[in-house]
PDB file of C-alpha atoms in Angstrom:
ATOM      1  CA  MET A   1      49.302  13.753 -14.253  1.00  0.00           C
ATOM      2  CA  VAL A   2      45.505  13.399 -15.675  1.00  0.00           C
ATOM      3  CA  PRO A   3      43.306  11.497 -13.304  1.00  0.00           C
ATOM      4  CA  PRO A   4      41.688   8.459 -14.598  1.00  0.00           C
ATOM      5  CA  THR A   5      38.103   8.830 -15.762  1.00  0.00           C
ATOM      6  CA  LEU A   6      35.209   6.671 -14.523  1.00  0.00           C
ATOM      7  CA  PRO A   7      33.484   4.533 -17.138  1.00  0.00           C
ATOM      8  CA  LEU A   8      29.935   5.690 -18.060  1.00  0.00           C
ATOM      9  CA  PRO A   9      27.471   3.230 -16.848  1.00  0.00           C
ATOM     10  CA  SER A  10      26.202   0.950 -19.664  1.00  0.00           C
ATOM     11  CA  ALA A  11      24.181  -2.209 -20.056  1.00  0.00           C
ATOM     12  CA  HIS A  12      27.243  -4.454 -19.620  1.00  0.00           C
ATOM     13  CA  MET A  13      27.812  -2.974 -16.121  1.00  0.00           C
ATOM     14  CA  PRO A  14      26.148  -4.425 -13.127  1.00  0.00           C
ATOM     15  CA  ARG A  15      23.607  -2.203 -11.314  1.00  0.00           C
ATOM     16  CA  LYS A  16      23.167  -1.428  -7.893  1.00  0.00           C
ATOM     17  CA  LYS A  17      20.570  -2.748  -5.769  1.00  0.00           C
ATOM     18  CA  SER A  18      17.243  -0.898  -5.524  1.00  0.00           C
ATOM     19  CA  PRO A  19      17.308   0.740  -2.052  1.00  0.00           C
ATOM     20  CA  HIS A  20      13.657  -0.632  -1.681  1.00  0.00           C
ATOM     21  CA  PRO A  21      14.033  -4.632  -2.036  1.00  0.00           C
ATOM     22  CA  ALA A  22      11.080  -6.660  -2.405  1.00  0.00           C
ATOM     23  CA  SER A  23      11.915  -8.657   0.563  1.00  0.00           C
ATOM     24  CA  GLY A  24      11.024  -7.093   4.207  1.00  0.00           C
ATOM     25  CA  PRO A  25      13.238  -5.098   6.197  1.00  0.00           C
ATOM     26  CA  PRO A  26      16.334  -6.683   7.964  1.00  0.00           C
ATOM     27  CA  GLY A  27      14.961  -9.480  10.801  1.00  0.00           C
ATOM     28  CA  SER A  28      11.614  -9.559   8.980  1.00  0.00           C
ATOM     29  CA  PRO A  29      10.552 -13.083   8.245  1.00  0.00           C
ATOM     30  CA  ARG A  30      11.559 -14.671   5.040  1.00  0.00           C
ATOM     31  CA  GLY A  31       9.124 -13.916   2.320  1.00  0.00           C
ATOM     32  CA  ALA A  32       7.871 -10.919   3.849  1.00  0.00           C
ATOM     33  CA  ARG A  33       7.026  -8.218   0.955  1.00  0.00           C
ATOM     34  CA  ARG A  34       7.289  -4.346   1.227  1.00  0.00           C
ATOM     35  CA  GLY A  35       5.269  -2.234  -0.630  1.00  0.00           C
ATOM     36  CA  ARG A  36       4.817   1.561  -0.528  1.00  0.00           C
ATOM     37  CA  LEU A  37       2.000   3.361   1.270  1.00  0.00           C
ATOM     38  CA  THR A  38       0.008   5.018  -1.519  1.00  0.00           C
ATOM     39  CA  LEU A  39      -1.227   8.605  -0.479  1.00  0.00           C
ATOM     40  CA  PRO A  40      -4.910   9.306  -1.413  1.00  0.00           C
ATOM     41  CA  ALA A  41      -5.588  11.502  -4.612  1.00  0.00           C
ATOM     42  CA  GLY A  42      -5.643  15.192  -3.959  1.00  0.00           C
ATOM     43  CA  LEU A  43      -2.696  15.305  -1.331  1.00  0.00           C
ATOM     44  CA  SER A  44       0.655  16.903  -2.002  1.00  0.00           C
ATOM     45  CA  ALA A  45       3.653  15.251  -0.871  1.00  0.00           C
ATOM     46  CA  GLY A  46       6.248  17.803  -2.365  1.00  0.00           C
ATOM     47  CA  LEU A  47       8.713  16.878   0.471  1.00  0.00           C
ATOM     48  CA  GLY A  48       8.620  13.354  -0.350  1.00  0.00           C
ATOM     49  CA  TYR A  49       7.548  10.835   2.458  1.00  0.00           C
ATOM     50  CA  ASP A  50       8.460   8.328   5.007  1.00  0.00           C
ATOM     51  CA  ALA A  51       6.161   6.548   7.402  1.00  0.00           C
ATOM     52  CA  VAL A  52       6.534   6.162  11.346  1.00  0.00           C
ATOM     53  CA  GLY A  53       5.025   2.791  12.634  1.00  0.00           C
ATOM     54  CA  MET A  54       3.848   1.870  16.129  1.00  0.00           C
ATOM     55  CA  SER A  55       1.344  -0.373  17.588  1.00  0.00           C
ATOM     56  CA  ALA A  56      -2.131   0.424  17.321  1.00  0.00           C
ATOM     57  CA  ASP A  57      -2.657   0.836  21.098  1.00  0.00           C
ATOM     58  CA  HIS A  58       0.187   3.739  21.008  1.00  0.00           C
ATOM     59  CA  GLY A  59      -1.296   4.980  17.774  1.00  0.00           C
ATOM     60  CA  LYS A  60      -4.666   5.443  19.274  1.00  0.00           C
ATOM     61  CA  ARG A  61      -3.042   7.363  22.354  1.00  0.00           C
ATOM     62  CA  VAL A  62      -1.054   9.594  19.805  1.00  0.00           C
ATOM     63  CA  MET A  63      -4.225  10.329  17.778  1.00  0.00           C
ATOM     64  CA  ASP A  64      -6.148  11.327  20.917  1.00  0.00           C
ATOM     65  CA  ARG A  65      -3.238  13.908  21.699  1.00  0.00           C
ATOM     66  CA  LEU A  66      -1.998  15.443  18.569  1.00  0.00           C
ATOM     67  CA  PRO A  67      -3.380  18.777  17.694  1.00  0.00           C
ATOM     68  CA  ARG A  68      -2.566  17.813  13.705  1.00  0.00           C
ATOM     69  CA  ILE A  69      -2.632  14.502  12.320  1.00  0.00           C
ATOM     70  CA  GLY A  70      -1.658  13.661   8.539  1.00  0.00           C
ATOM     71  CA  CYS A  71      -2.522  10.395   6.680  1.00  0.00           C
ATOM     72  CA  VAL A  72      -2.649   7.395   9.167  1.00  0.00           C
ATOM     73  CA  PHE A  73      -2.511   4.063   7.774  1.00  0.00           C
ATOM     74  CA  ALA A  74      -3.149   0.801   9.515  1.00  0.00           C
ATOM     75  CA  CYS A  75      -2.145  -3.198   8.789  1.00  0.00           C
ATOM     76  CA  ASP A  76      -3.494  -5.500  11.445  1.00  0.00           C
ATOM     77  CA  GLU A  77      -2.296  -4.162  14.597  1.00  0.00           C
ATOM     78  CA  HIS A  78       0.314  -1.525  13.367  1.00  0.00           C
ATOM     79  CA  TRP A  79      -0.233   1.876  12.357  1.00  0.00           C
ATOM     80  CA  TRP A  80       1.705   4.146  10.084  1.00  0.00           C
ATOM     81  CA  TRP A  81       2.231   7.831  10.196  1.00  0.00           C
ATOM     82  CA  ILE A  82       3.095   9.998   7.118  1.00  0.00           C
ATOM     83  CA  VAL A  83       5.769  12.323   7.858  1.00  0.00           C
ATOM     84  CA  PRO A  84       7.991  14.387   5.424  1.00  0.00           C
ATOM     85  CA  ALA A  85      11.120  12.604   4.077  1.00  0.00           C
ATOM     86  CA  GLY A  86      14.231  12.644   6.143  1.00  0.00           C
ATOM     87  CA  SER A  87      12.279  12.954   9.325  1.00  0.00           C
ATOM     88  CA  HIS A  88      14.727  10.431  11.047  1.00  0.00           C
ATOM     89  CA  ILE A  89      17.852  12.437  10.227  1.00  0.00           C
ATOM     90  CA  GLY A  90      19.312  13.784  13.541  1.00  0.00           C
ATOM     91  CA  LEU A  91      16.855  11.870  15.656  1.00  0.00           C
ATOM     92  CA  VAL A  92      16.715   8.632  17.614  1.00  0.00           C
ATOM     93  CA  TRP A  93      13.307   7.307  17.232  1.00  0.00           C
ATOM     94  CA  PRO A  94      12.164   5.299  20.246  1.00  0.00           C
ATOM     95  CA  ALA A  95      12.292   1.469  19.974  1.00  0.00           C
ATOM     96  CA  VAL A  96       8.573   1.489  19.982  1.00  0.00           C
ATOM     97  CA  THR A  97       8.486   2.948  16.457  1.00  0.00           C
ATOM     98  CA  SER A  98       9.471   1.568  13.301  1.00  0.00           C
ATOM     99  CA  TYR A  99      10.844   4.109  10.551  1.00  0.00           C
ATOM    100  CA  ALA A 100      10.102   3.397   6.976  1.00  0.00           C
ATOM    101  CA  VAL A 101      12.084   5.610   4.586  1.00  0.00           C
ATOM    102  CA  GLY A 102      10.271   6.043   1.580  1.00  0.00           C
ATOM    103  CA  ALA A 103       7.048   4.525   3.233  1.00  0.00           C
ATOM    104  CA  PHE A 104       7.920   1.092   2.216  1.00  0.00           C
ATOM    105  CA  VAL A 105       6.397  -0.946   4.743  1.00  0.00           C
ATOM    106  CA  GLY A 106       6.451  -4.795   5.452  1.00  0.00           C
ATOM    107  CA  SER A 107       3.333  -6.680   5.084  1.00  0.00           C
ATOM    108  CA  PRO A 108       2.620  -9.211   7.997  1.00  0.00           C
ATOM    109  CA  SER A 109       3.321 -12.857   7.559  1.00  0.00           C
ATOM    110  CA  GLY A 110       1.217 -15.626   8.620  1.00  0.00           C
ATOM    111  CA  PRO A 111      -2.328 -16.705   7.874  1.00  0.00           C
ATOM    112  CA  ARG A 112      -5.285 -14.160   7.231  1.00  0.00           C
ATOM    113  CA  THR A 113      -7.999 -14.324   9.581  1.00  0.00           C
ATOM    114  CA  ALA A 114     -11.080 -11.757  10.458  1.00  0.00           C
ATOM    115  CA  ARG A 115      -8.852  -9.760  12.580  1.00  0.00           C
ATOM    116  CA  THR A 116      -5.859  -9.293   9.940  1.00  0.00           C
ATOM    117  CA  SER A 117      -5.330  -7.771   6.564  1.00  0.00           C
ATOM    118  CA  ARG A 118      -2.435  -7.892   4.464  1.00  0.00           C
ATOM    119  CA  ASN A 119      -2.852  -4.408   2.844  1.00  0.00           C
ATOM    120  CA  PRO A 120      -2.607  -1.147   4.841  1.00  0.00           C
ATOM    121  CA  ARG A 121      -5.649   0.831   4.642  1.00  0.00           C
ATOM    122  CA  LEU A 122      -6.290   4.668   5.601  1.00  0.00           C
ATOM    123  CA  ILE A 123      -7.678   5.305   8.778  1.00  0.00           C
ATOM    124  CA  HIS A 124      -7.383   8.779   8.988  1.00  0.00           C
ATOM    125  CA  ARG A 125      -7.246  11.323   6.155  1.00  0.00           C
ATOM    126  CA  PRO A 126      -6.288  14.926   7.186  1.00  0.00           C
ATOM    127  CA  GLU A 127      -8.938  17.896   6.522  1.00  0.00           C
ATOM    128  CA  GLY A 128      -6.287  19.648   4.174  1.00  0.00           C
ATOM    129  CA  ASP A 129      -4.197  18.861   1.376  1.00  0.00           C
ATOM    130  CA  SER A 130      -1.038  17.915   3.087  1.00  0.00           C
ATOM    131  CA  PRO A 131      -0.771  14.198   4.231  1.00  0.00           C
ATOM    132  CA  TYR A 132       1.881  14.828   6.869  1.00  0.00           C
ATOM    133  CA  THR A 133       1.797  14.664  10.596  1.00  0.00           C
ATOM    134  CA  PRO A 134       4.397  17.151  11.955  1.00  0.00           C
ATOM    135  CA  PRO A 135       7.290  14.843  12.801  1.00  0.00           C
ATOM    136  CA  ILE A 136       8.326  16.685  16.095  1.00  0.00           C
ATOM    137  CA  PRO A 137       5.186  16.481  18.025  1.00  0.00           C
ATOM    138  CA  LEU A 138       4.856  13.043  16.939  1.00  0.00           C
ATOM    139  CA  TYR A 139       8.457  12.074  17.925  1.00  0.00           C
ATOM    140  CA  PHE A 140       7.950  13.679  21.268  1.00  0.00           C
ATOM    141  CA  MET A 141       4.492  11.762  21.784  1.00  0.00           C
ATOM    142  CA  ALA A 142       6.552   8.480  20.880  1.00  0.00           C
ATOM    143  CA  CYS A 143       9.333   9.155  23.233  1.00  0.00           C
ATOM    144  CA  HIS A 144       6.709  10.090  25.979  1.00  0.00           C
ATOM    145  CA  ILE A 145       5.008   6.555  25.228  1.00  0.00           C
ATOM    146  CA  ALA A 146       8.107   4.821  25.454  1.00  0.00           C
ATOM    147  CA  GLY A 147       9.271   6.408  28.761  1.00  0.00           C
ATOM    148  CA  VAL A 148      12.486   7.491  27.256  1.00  0.00           C
ATOM    149  CA  MET A 149      14.236  11.008  26.874  1.00  0.00           C
ATOM    150  CA  PRO A 150      14.081  12.451  23.342  1.00  0.00           C
ATOM    151  CA  CYS A 151      17.470  12.660  21.600  1.00  0.00           C
ATOM    152  CA  TRP A 152      18.529  14.275  18.608  1.00  0.00           C
ATOM    153  CA  SER A 153      21.972  15.991  17.076  1.00  0.00           C
ATOM    154  CA  VAL A 154      22.539  18.859  15.040  1.00  0.00           C
ATOM    155  CA  THR A 155      24.947  16.981  13.125  1.00  0.00           C
ATOM    156  CA  GLU A 156      24.821  13.969  11.130  1.00  0.00           C
TER     157      GLU A 156
END
């Protein structure tokens, strides 16, 4: 018996939704927009990139302690650290962090004030040509700040 063949995609077939919708992540305010953090010119992201977010207070503590830091963006009181794509695989990032696959981050909702901005801005540019913060030291630091034990698996 010959197995059935699958039809080829065509204009008449429904398309799958993009993995990066325009609306915010689940639980974000209705109407929250998502945009991708844009790396500065001259930095190579050959491994792809994701972002790890945390509060500015936690971000300042991390920045003071990590020996090597890649691109860091700030949007209001939230900081985003650029890490290689897939840095969430096999790890349980602590609740004090947000992990954004593809570095698609939500814009804050509510009115803009002198202290708020809707566009993330680059607050740290690395000295070299790599945009990445090493994810394992960042993960351990985030766990330390959260007061939780690091947790990972070798199988997914």
